[in-house]
């Protein structure tokens, strides 16, 4: 049987179209379904610690796996060491109306001020699913995305360098609690909007804005009286971390393969 003369040209024209449909259905930008990146997330608080938090951000390592053209899963982990000062404690005190008493000579004495800082570490784990906007030309893991996820923080106070000012006392006291701090856990739900742009075949740059809902709801009620320094400072750490993580921005640089 002889082939009609027009069949071969039609076949050649259809083959690229069919091949394009196959390529279109395969997830991964330019065949890259995996993306590894270094993520920088400043722990910004708009007070006297702004510069300290800016130059001492949370550094995380992220791995993303595209499971379809429009979605991917991401796991992320990191650790940071930072501090909060007397200004952060004052903001906590004024907003929650809580008081701290320290026992001296068998009697509770109110703390009316403090100077110094509290240093802590925070280990972060998160898992999330991203949804890419195909209508805007995105394909996982490239382009604009919306991400839903969960984050878990493990925090611990490492150093209490505050000097505590007691009512009707001229001398300040240090370390009244004995540094018996424990590891604290805090989770949050994450809602993130961002975009990933490739600057070469494999290298990419990502920026994102996230809104998080801490499960602890800032871990404290108002008008509470504390008689233990550790409880007070740990609750303050919960409160501060919740505020910092409620709204944040992040930048990332990575490699896709």
PDB file of C-alpha atoms in Angstrom:
ATOM      1  CA  UNK A   1       0.000   0.000   0.000  1.00  0.00           C
ATOM      2  CA  UNK A   2       1.368   3.353  -1.020  1.00  0.00           C
ATOM      3  CA  UNK A   3       1.204   6.278   1.355  1.00  0.00           C
ATOM      4  CA  UNK A   4      -0.612   9.270   0.037  1.00  0.00           C
ATOM      5  CA  UNK A   5       1.762  12.198  -0.463  1.00  0.00           C
ATOM      6  CA  UNK A   6       0.061  14.429   2.152  1.00  0.00           C
ATOM      7  CA  UNK A   7       0.145  11.887   5.020  1.00  0.00           C
ATOM      8  CA  UNK A   8       3.835  12.324   5.858  1.00  0.00           C
ATOM      9  CA  UNK A   9       3.692  16.153   6.201  1.00  0.00           C
ATOM     10  CA  UNK A  10       0.577  15.878   8.373  1.00  0.00           C
ATOM     11  CA  UNK A  11       2.294  13.267  10.557  1.00  0.00           C
ATOM     12  CA  UNK A  12       5.355  15.470  10.964  1.00  0.00           C
ATOM     13  CA  UNK A  13       3.164  18.421  11.938  1.00  0.00           C
ATOM     14  CA  UNK A  14       1.181  16.376  14.462  1.00  0.00           C
ATOM     15  CA  UNK A  15       4.214  14.810  16.130  1.00  0.00           C
ATOM     16  CA  UNK A  16       5.543  18.068  17.680  1.00  0.00           C
ATOM     17  CA  UNK A  17       2.027  18.921  18.835  1.00  0.00           C
ATOM     18  CA  UNK A  18       1.639  15.512  20.485  1.00  0.00           C
ATOM     19  CA  UNK A  19       5.092  15.784  21.993  1.00  0.00           C
ATOM     20  CA  UNK A  20       4.225  19.247  23.336  1.00  0.00           C
ATOM     21  CA  UNK A  21       1.102  17.825  24.977  1.00  0.00           C
ATOM     22  CA  UNK A  22       3.226  15.149  26.677  1.00  0.00           C
ATOM     23  CA  UNK A  23       5.718  17.747  27.886  1.00  0.00           C
ATOM     24  CA  UNK A  24       2.865  19.959  29.059  1.00  0.00           C
ATOM     25  CA  UNK A  25       1.477  17.210  31.266  1.00  0.00           C
ATOM     26  CA  UNK A  26       4.780  16.471  32.962  1.00  0.00           C
ATOM     27  CA  UNK A  27       5.247  18.363  36.263  1.00  0.00           C
ATOM     28  CA  UNK A  28       8.367  20.368  36.909  1.00  0.00           C
ATOM     29  CA  UNK A  29       9.637  23.547  35.301  1.00  0.00           C
ATOM     30  CA  UNK A  30      12.004  22.600  32.441  1.00  0.00           C
ATOM     31  CA  UNK A  31      11.949  19.048  33.789  1.00  0.00           C
ATOM     32  CA  UNK A  32      12.994  20.093  37.334  1.00  0.00           C
ATOM     33  CA  UNK A  33      10.631  18.620  39.934  1.00  0.00           C
ATOM     34  CA  UNK A  34      12.875  19.204  42.966  1.00  0.00           C
ATOM     35  CA  UNK A  35      13.991  22.501  44.483  1.00  0.00           C
ATOM     36  CA  UNK A  36      16.454  22.973  47.350  1.00  0.00           C
ATOM     37  CA  UNK A  37      16.909  26.444  48.804  1.00  0.00           C
ATOM     38  CA  UNK A  38      18.269  28.546  51.656  1.00  0.00           C
ATOM     39  CA  UNK A  39      15.486  30.661  53.132  1.00  0.00           C
ATOM     40  CA  UNK A  40      16.078  33.867  55.117  1.00  0.00           C
ATOM     41  CA  UNK A  41      13.267  35.119  57.370  1.00  0.00           C
ATOM     42  CA  UNK A  42      14.001  38.213  59.496  1.00  0.00           C
ATOM     43  CA  UNK A  43      12.354  38.120  62.937  1.00  0.00           C
ATOM     44  CA  UNK A  44      11.253  41.719  62.611  1.00  0.00           C
ATOM     45  CA  UNK A  45       9.816  43.636  65.543  1.00  0.00           C
ATOM     46  CA  UNK A  46       9.408  47.380  65.251  1.00  0.00           C
ATOM     47  CA  UNK A  47      11.178  48.526  68.410  1.00  0.00           C
ATOM     48  CA  UNK A  48      14.743  49.057  69.602  1.00  0.00           C
ATOM     49  CA  UNK A  49      15.640  45.488  68.525  1.00  0.00           C
ATOM     50  CA  UNK A  50      14.787  46.078  64.858  1.00  0.00           C
ATOM     51  CA  UNK A  51      18.398  46.175  63.642  1.00  0.00           C
ATOM     52  CA  UNK A  52      19.430  43.217  65.822  1.00  0.00           C
ATOM     53  CA  UNK A  53      16.622  41.066  64.463  1.00  0.00           C
ATOM     54  CA  UNK A  54      17.342  42.191  60.902  1.00  0.00           C
ATOM     55  CA  UNK A  55      20.996  41.119  60.957  1.00  0.00           C
ATOM     56  CA  UNK A  56      20.245  37.962  62.969  1.00  0.00           C
ATOM     57  CA  UNK A  57      17.440  36.348  60.922  1.00  0.00           C
ATOM     58  CA  UNK A  58      16.025  32.856  60.982  1.00  0.00           C
ATOM     59  CA  UNK A  59      17.946  30.739  58.428  1.00  0.00           C
ATOM     60  CA  UNK A  60      16.122  27.686  57.091  1.00  0.00           C
ATOM     61  CA  UNK A  61      16.842  24.902  54.607  1.00  0.00           C
ATOM     62  CA  UNK A  62      13.914  24.017  52.352  1.00  0.00           C
ATOM     63  CA  UNK A  63      13.173  21.080  50.033  1.00  0.00           C
ATOM     64  CA  UNK A  64      10.265  21.220  47.563  1.00  0.00           C
ATOM     65  CA  UNK A  65       8.926  18.387  45.394  1.00  0.00           C
ATOM     66  CA  UNK A  66       6.493  19.051  42.542  1.00  0.00           C
ATOM     67  CA  UNK A  67       3.766  16.370  42.457  1.00  0.00           C
ATOM     68  CA  UNK A  68       1.821  17.876  39.555  1.00  0.00           C
ATOM     69  CA  UNK A  69       1.926  20.892  37.266  1.00  0.00           C
ATOM     70  CA  UNK A  70      -0.037  22.952  39.789  1.00  0.00           C
ATOM     71  CA  UNK A  71       1.091  21.693  43.217  1.00  0.00           C
ATOM     72  CA  UNK A  72       4.084  20.694  45.328  1.00  0.00           C
ATOM     73  CA  UNK A  73       5.013  19.687  48.865  1.00  0.00           C
ATOM     74  CA  UNK A  74       7.686  21.456  50.921  1.00  0.00           C
ATOM     75  CA  UNK A  75       9.522  20.547  54.113  1.00  0.00           C
ATOM     76  CA  UNK A  76      11.634  23.146  55.885  1.00  0.00           C
ATOM     77  CA  UNK A  77      13.838  23.263  58.982  1.00  0.00           C
ATOM     78  CA  UNK A  78      16.118  25.776  60.648  1.00  0.00           C
ATOM     79  CA  UNK A  79      17.513  27.167  63.877  1.00  0.00           C
ATOM     80  CA  UNK A  80      18.158  30.672  65.092  1.00  0.00           C
ATOM     81  CA  UNK A  81      19.547  32.288  68.224  1.00  0.00           C
ATOM     82  CA  UNK A  82      18.278  35.706  69.134  1.00  0.00           C
ATOM     83  CA  UNK A  83      17.375  37.923  72.089  1.00  0.00           C
ATOM     84  CA  UNK A  84      14.731  40.238  73.410  1.00  0.00           C
ATOM     85  CA  UNK A  85      15.413  43.209  75.621  1.00  0.00           C
ATOM     86  CA  UNK A  86      13.656  45.195  78.334  1.00  0.00           C
ATOM     87  CA  UNK A  87      11.677  47.092  75.660  1.00  0.00           C
ATOM     88  CA  UNK A  88      10.044  43.843  74.513  1.00  0.00           C
ATOM     89  CA  UNK A  89       9.215  42.941  78.125  1.00  0.00           C
ATOM     90  CA  UNK A  90       7.695  46.387  78.658  1.00  0.00           C
ATOM     91  CA  UNK A  91       5.528  45.961  75.557  1.00  0.00           C
ATOM     92  CA  UNK A  92       4.396  42.577  76.881  1.00  0.00           C
ATOM     93  CA  UNK A  93       3.633  44.054  80.304  1.00  0.00           C
ATOM     94  CA  UNK A  94       1.707  47.033  78.958  1.00  0.00           C
ATOM     95  CA  UNK A  95      -0.344  45.081  76.418  1.00  0.00           C
ATOM     96  CA  UNK A  96      -1.284  42.159  78.694  1.00  0.00           C
ATOM     97  CA  UNK A  97      -1.337  44.011  82.044  1.00  0.00           C
ATOM     98  CA  UNK A  98       0.548  41.188  83.770  1.00  0.00           C
ATOM     99  CA  UNK A  99       2.695  41.566  86.879  1.00  0.00           C
ATOM    100  CA  UNK A 100       5.770  39.773  88.213  1.00  0.00           C
ATOM    101  CA  UNK A 101       6.653  39.298  91.893  1.00  0.00           C
ATOM    102  CA  UNK A 102       9.938  37.970  93.247  1.00  0.00           C
ATOM    103  CA  UNK A 103      10.191  36.449  96.711  1.00  0.00           C
ATOM    104  CA  UNK A 104      12.697  38.270  98.927  1.00  0.00           C
ATOM    105  CA  UNK A 105      13.139  37.569 102.632  1.00  0.00           C
ATOM    106  CA  UNK A 106      10.091  35.312 102.508  1.00  0.00           C
ATOM    107  CA  UNK A 107       7.823  38.009 101.009  1.00  0.00           C
ATOM    108  CA  UNK A 108       6.730  38.647  97.378  1.00  0.00           C
ATOM    109  CA  UNK A 109       8.028  41.984  96.055  1.00  0.00           C
ATOM    110  CA  UNK A 110       6.767  43.478  92.799  1.00  0.00           C
ATOM    111  CA  UNK A 111       9.175  43.899  89.878  1.00  0.00           C
ATOM    112  CA  UNK A 112       8.732  47.428  88.503  1.00  0.00           C
ATOM    113  CA  UNK A 113      11.497  47.429  85.883  1.00  0.00           C
ATOM    114  CA  UNK A 114      14.371  45.548  84.320  1.00  0.00           C
ATOM    115  CA  UNK A 115      17.477  46.169  82.245  1.00  0.00           C
ATOM    116  CA  UNK A 116      19.383  43.850  79.935  1.00  0.00           C
ATOM    117  CA  UNK A 117      18.240  41.056  77.641  1.00  0.00           C
ATOM    118  CA  UNK A 118      17.116  37.450  77.463  1.00  0.00           C
ATOM    119  CA  UNK A 119      18.843  35.217  74.910  1.00  0.00           C
ATOM    120  CA  UNK A 120      17.003  32.243  73.427  1.00  0.00           C
ATOM    121  CA  UNK A 121      17.174  29.681  70.624  1.00  0.00           C
ATOM    122  CA  UNK A 122      14.363  28.575  68.332  1.00  0.00           C
ATOM    123  CA  UNK A 123      14.360  25.412  66.205  1.00  0.00           C
ATOM    124  CA  UNK A 124      11.718  25.443  63.455  1.00  0.00           C
ATOM    125  CA  UNK A 125      10.132  22.619  61.436  1.00  0.00           C
ATOM    126  CA  UNK A 126       7.426  23.073  58.815  1.00  0.00           C
ATOM    127  CA  UNK A 127       5.541  21.176  56.134  1.00  0.00           C
ATOM    128  CA  UNK A 128       3.375  22.781  53.465  1.00  0.00           C
ATOM    129  CA  UNK A 129       1.583  22.289  50.164  1.00  0.00           C
ATOM    130  CA  UNK A 130       1.869  24.911  47.411  1.00  0.00           C
ATOM    131  CA  UNK A 131      -0.636  25.665  44.682  1.00  0.00           C
ATOM    132  CA  UNK A 132       0.694  27.335  41.508  1.00  0.00           C
ATOM    133  CA  UNK A 133      -1.411  29.538  39.252  1.00  0.00           C
ATOM    134  CA  UNK A 134      -1.446  27.922  35.807  1.00  0.00           C
ATOM    135  CA  UNK A 135      -3.544  30.770  34.402  1.00  0.00           C
ATOM    136  CA  UNK A 136      -0.703  33.183  35.166  1.00  0.00           C
ATOM    137  CA  UNK A 137       1.892  31.054  33.408  1.00  0.00           C
ATOM    138  CA  UNK A 138       3.183  29.219  36.467  1.00  0.00           C
ATOM    139  CA  UNK A 139       4.158  25.566  36.635  1.00  0.00           C
ATOM    140  CA  UNK A 140       5.433  23.902  39.808  1.00  0.00           C
ATOM    141  CA  UNK A 141       7.963  24.784  41.074  1.00  0.00           C
ATOM    142  CA  UNK A 142       8.106  28.057  39.099  1.00  0.00           C
ATOM    143  CA  UNK A 143       5.938  31.171  39.224  1.00  0.00           C
ATOM    144  CA  UNK A 144       3.317  32.544  41.603  1.00  0.00           C
ATOM    145  CA  UNK A 145       1.979  30.308  44.350  1.00  0.00           C
ATOM    146  CA  UNK A 146      -0.258  30.084  47.399  1.00  0.00           C
ATOM    147  CA  UNK A 147       0.948  27.871  50.232  1.00  0.00           C
ATOM    148  CA  UNK A 148      -0.848  26.212  53.159  1.00  0.00           C
ATOM    149  CA  UNK A 149       1.225  24.665  55.932  1.00  0.00           C
ATOM    150  CA  UNK A 150       1.977  23.910  59.564  1.00  0.00           C
ATOM    151  CA  UNK A 151       4.985  25.117  61.571  1.00  0.00           C
ATOM    152  CA  UNK A 152       6.286  23.828  64.886  1.00  0.00           C
ATOM    153  CA  UNK A 153       8.755  25.762  67.047  1.00  0.00           C
ATOM    154  CA  UNK A 154      10.966  24.410  69.841  1.00  0.00           C
ATOM    155  CA  UNK A 155      12.169  27.332  71.953  1.00  0.00           C
ATOM    156  CA  UNK A 156      14.350  27.602  75.041  1.00  0.00           C
ATOM    157  CA  UNK A 157      15.776  30.494  77.039  1.00  0.00           C
ATOM    158  CA  UNK A 158      19.560  30.100  77.135  1.00  0.00           C
ATOM    159  CA  UNK A 159      20.652  33.132  79.118  1.00  0.00           C
ATOM    160  CA  UNK A 160      18.830  35.485  81.489  1.00  0.00           C
ATOM    161  CA  UNK A 161      20.934  38.652  81.744  1.00  0.00           C
ATOM    162  CA  UNK A 162      18.192  40.905  83.114  1.00  0.00           C
ATOM    163  CA  UNK A 163      18.732  43.072  86.183  1.00  0.00           C
ATOM    164  CA  UNK A 164      15.407  43.225  88.019  1.00  0.00           C
ATOM    165  CA  UNK A 165      14.303  46.394  89.804  1.00  0.00           C
ATOM    166  CA  UNK A 166      12.077  45.720  92.806  1.00  0.00           C
ATOM    167  CA  UNK A 167       9.603  48.158  94.329  1.00  0.00           C
ATOM    168  CA  UNK A 168      11.092  50.265  97.170  1.00  0.00           C
ATOM    169  CA  UNK A 169      14.546  48.816  96.443  1.00  0.00           C
ATOM    170  CA  UNK A 170      17.521  50.755  95.068  1.00  0.00           C
ATOM    171  CA  UNK A 171      19.746  47.805  94.148  1.00  0.00           C
ATOM    172  CA  UNK A 172      18.821  45.600  91.203  1.00  0.00           C
ATOM    173  CA  UNK A 173      19.056  41.818  91.450  1.00  0.00           C
ATOM    174  CA  UNK A 174      20.125  39.330  88.767  1.00  0.00           C
ATOM    175  CA  UNK A 175      19.121  35.750  88.009  1.00  0.00           C
ATOM    176  CA  UNK A 176      16.541  35.384  90.787  1.00  0.00           C
ATOM    177  CA  UNK A 177      15.071  32.241  89.240  1.00  0.00           C
ATOM    178  CA  UNK A 178      18.190  30.097  88.939  1.00  0.00           C
ATOM    179  CA  UNK A 179      18.002  29.543  85.150  1.00  0.00           C
ATOM    180  CA  UNK A 180      15.711  26.493  85.273  1.00  0.00           C
ATOM    181  CA  UNK A 181      14.236  27.102  81.839  1.00  0.00           C
ATOM    182  CA  UNK A 182      12.669  24.276  79.808  1.00  0.00           C
ATOM    183  CA  UNK A 183      12.106  23.643  76.096  1.00  0.00           C
ATOM    184  CA  UNK A 184       8.810  25.085  74.881  1.00  0.00           C
ATOM    185  CA  UNK A 185       6.694  23.965  71.937  1.00  0.00           C
ATOM    186  CA  UNK A 186       4.541  26.230  69.791  1.00  0.00           C
ATOM    187  CA  UNK A 187       2.672  25.494  66.570  1.00  0.00           C
ATOM    188  CA  UNK A 188       0.997  27.671  63.951  1.00  0.00           C
ATOM    189  CA  UNK A 189      -0.995  27.420  60.715  1.00  0.00           C
ATOM    190  CA  UNK A 190       0.605  29.198  57.740  1.00  0.00           C
ATOM    191  CA  UNK A 191      -0.882  31.051  54.770  1.00  0.00           C
ATOM    192  CA  UNK A 192       1.787  32.226  52.344  1.00  0.00           C
ATOM    193  CA  UNK A 193       1.770  34.094  49.043  1.00  0.00           C
ATOM    194  CA  UNK A 194       4.909  34.233  46.927  1.00  0.00           C
ATOM    195  CA  UNK A 195       6.641  33.825  43.607  1.00  0.00           C
ATOM    196  CA  UNK A 196       9.650  31.898  42.365  1.00  0.00           C
ATOM    197  CA  UNK A 197      11.609  33.135  39.366  1.00  0.00           C
ATOM    198  CA  UNK A 198      14.386  31.240  37.633  1.00  0.00           C
ATOM    199  CA  UNK A 199      17.480  33.300  36.826  1.00  0.00           C
ATOM    200  CA  UNK A 200      19.030  30.410  34.877  1.00  0.00           C
ATOM    201  CA  UNK A 201      18.052  26.873  33.929  1.00  0.00           C
ATOM    202  CA  UNK A 202      18.429  25.655  37.524  1.00  0.00           C
ATOM    203  CA  UNK A 203      19.017  28.654  39.807  1.00  0.00           C
ATOM    204  CA  UNK A 204      16.035  30.541  41.198  1.00  0.00           C
ATOM    205  CA  UNK A 205      15.108  33.401  43.524  1.00  0.00           C
ATOM    206  CA  UNK A 206      11.982  33.340  45.694  1.00  0.00           C
ATOM    207  CA  UNK A 207      10.170  35.993  47.716  1.00  0.00           C
ATOM    208  CA  UNK A 208       7.105  35.496  49.883  1.00  0.00           C
ATOM    209  CA  UNK A 209       4.760  37.106  52.394  1.00  0.00           C
ATOM    210  CA  UNK A 210       3.148  34.942  55.078  1.00  0.00           C
ATOM    211  CA  UNK A 211       0.310  35.281  57.566  1.00  0.00           C
ATOM    212  CA  UNK A 212       0.449  32.760  60.408  1.00  0.00           C
ATOM    213  CA  UNK A 213      -2.061  31.861  63.110  1.00  0.00           C
ATOM    214  CA  UNK A 214      -0.299  30.707  66.328  1.00  0.00           C
ATOM    215  CA  UNK A 215      -2.200  27.892  68.042  1.00  0.00           C
ATOM    216  CA  UNK A 216      -1.360  29.288  71.470  1.00  0.00           C
ATOM    217  CA  UNK A 217      -3.225  32.572  70.813  1.00  0.00           C
ATOM    218  CA  UNK A 218      -0.311  34.421  72.430  1.00  0.00           C
ATOM    219  CA  UNK A 219      -0.262  31.960  75.370  1.00  0.00           C
ATOM    220  CA  UNK A 220      -1.449  34.301  78.087  1.00  0.00           C
ATOM    221  CA  UNK A 221      -4.471  36.046  79.499  1.00  0.00           C
ATOM    222  CA  UNK A 222      -4.526  39.607  80.740  1.00  0.00           C
ATOM    223  CA  UNK A 223      -4.187  40.752  84.343  1.00  0.00           C
ATOM    224  CA  UNK A 224      -2.266  37.671  85.444  1.00  0.00           C
ATOM    225  CA  UNK A 225       0.164  37.752  88.362  1.00  0.00           C
ATOM    226  CA  UNK A 226       3.359  35.680  88.168  1.00  0.00           C
ATOM    227  CA  UNK A 227       5.416  34.626  91.184  1.00  0.00           C
ATOM    228  CA  UNK A 228       8.022  32.733  89.161  1.00  0.00           C
ATOM    229  CA  UNK A 229      10.586  34.446  86.921  1.00  0.00           C
ATOM    230  CA  UNK A 230      10.880  31.477  84.560  1.00  0.00           C
ATOM    231  CA  UNK A 231       7.119  31.297  83.963  1.00  0.00           C
ATOM    232  CA  UNK A 232       6.976  35.025  83.301  1.00  0.00           C
ATOM    233  CA  UNK A 233       9.902  35.063  80.857  1.00  0.00           C
ATOM    234  CA  UNK A 234       8.760  31.913  79.051  1.00  0.00           C
ATOM    235  CA  UNK A 235       5.267  33.345  78.604  1.00  0.00           C
ATOM    236  CA  UNK A 236       6.896  36.519  77.318  1.00  0.00           C
ATOM    237  CA  UNK A 237       8.880  34.438  74.825  1.00  0.00           C
ATOM    238  CA  UNK A 238       5.680  32.753  73.624  1.00  0.00           C
ATOM    239  CA  UNK A 239       4.038  36.140  73.258  1.00  0.00           C
ATOM    240  CA  UNK A 240       6.946  37.733  71.392  1.00  0.00           C
ATOM    241  CA  UNK A 241       7.394  34.765  69.015  1.00  0.00           C
ATOM    242  CA  UNK A 242       3.670  34.780  68.252  1.00  0.00           C
ATOM    243  CA  UNK A 243       3.779  38.464  67.317  1.00  0.00           C
ATOM    244  CA  UNK A 244       6.912  38.078  65.186  1.00  0.00           C
ATOM    245  CA  UNK A 245       5.551  35.050  63.308  1.00  0.00           C
ATOM    246  CA  UNK A 246       2.028  36.348  62.751  1.00  0.00           C
ATOM    247  CA  UNK A 247       3.229  38.426  59.779  1.00  0.00           C
ATOM    248  CA  UNK A 248       6.587  37.891  58.111  1.00  0.00           C
ATOM    249  CA  UNK A 249       8.463  38.125  54.846  1.00  0.00           C
ATOM    250  CA  UNK A 250      11.104  35.789  53.469  1.00  0.00           C
ATOM    251  CA  UNK A 251      13.664  35.570  50.689  1.00  0.00           C
ATOM    252  CA  UNK A 252      15.183  32.389  49.297  1.00  0.00           C
ATOM    253  CA  UNK A 253      17.840  31.390  46.795  1.00  0.00           C
ATOM    254  CA  UNK A 254      18.042  27.851  45.498  1.00  0.00           C
ATOM    255  CA  UNK A 255      18.730  25.174  42.917  1.00  0.00           C
ATOM    256  CA  UNK A 256      16.185  23.075  41.018  1.00  0.00           C
ATOM    257  CA  UNK A 257      16.838  19.656  39.484  1.00  0.00           C
TER     258      UNK A 257
END
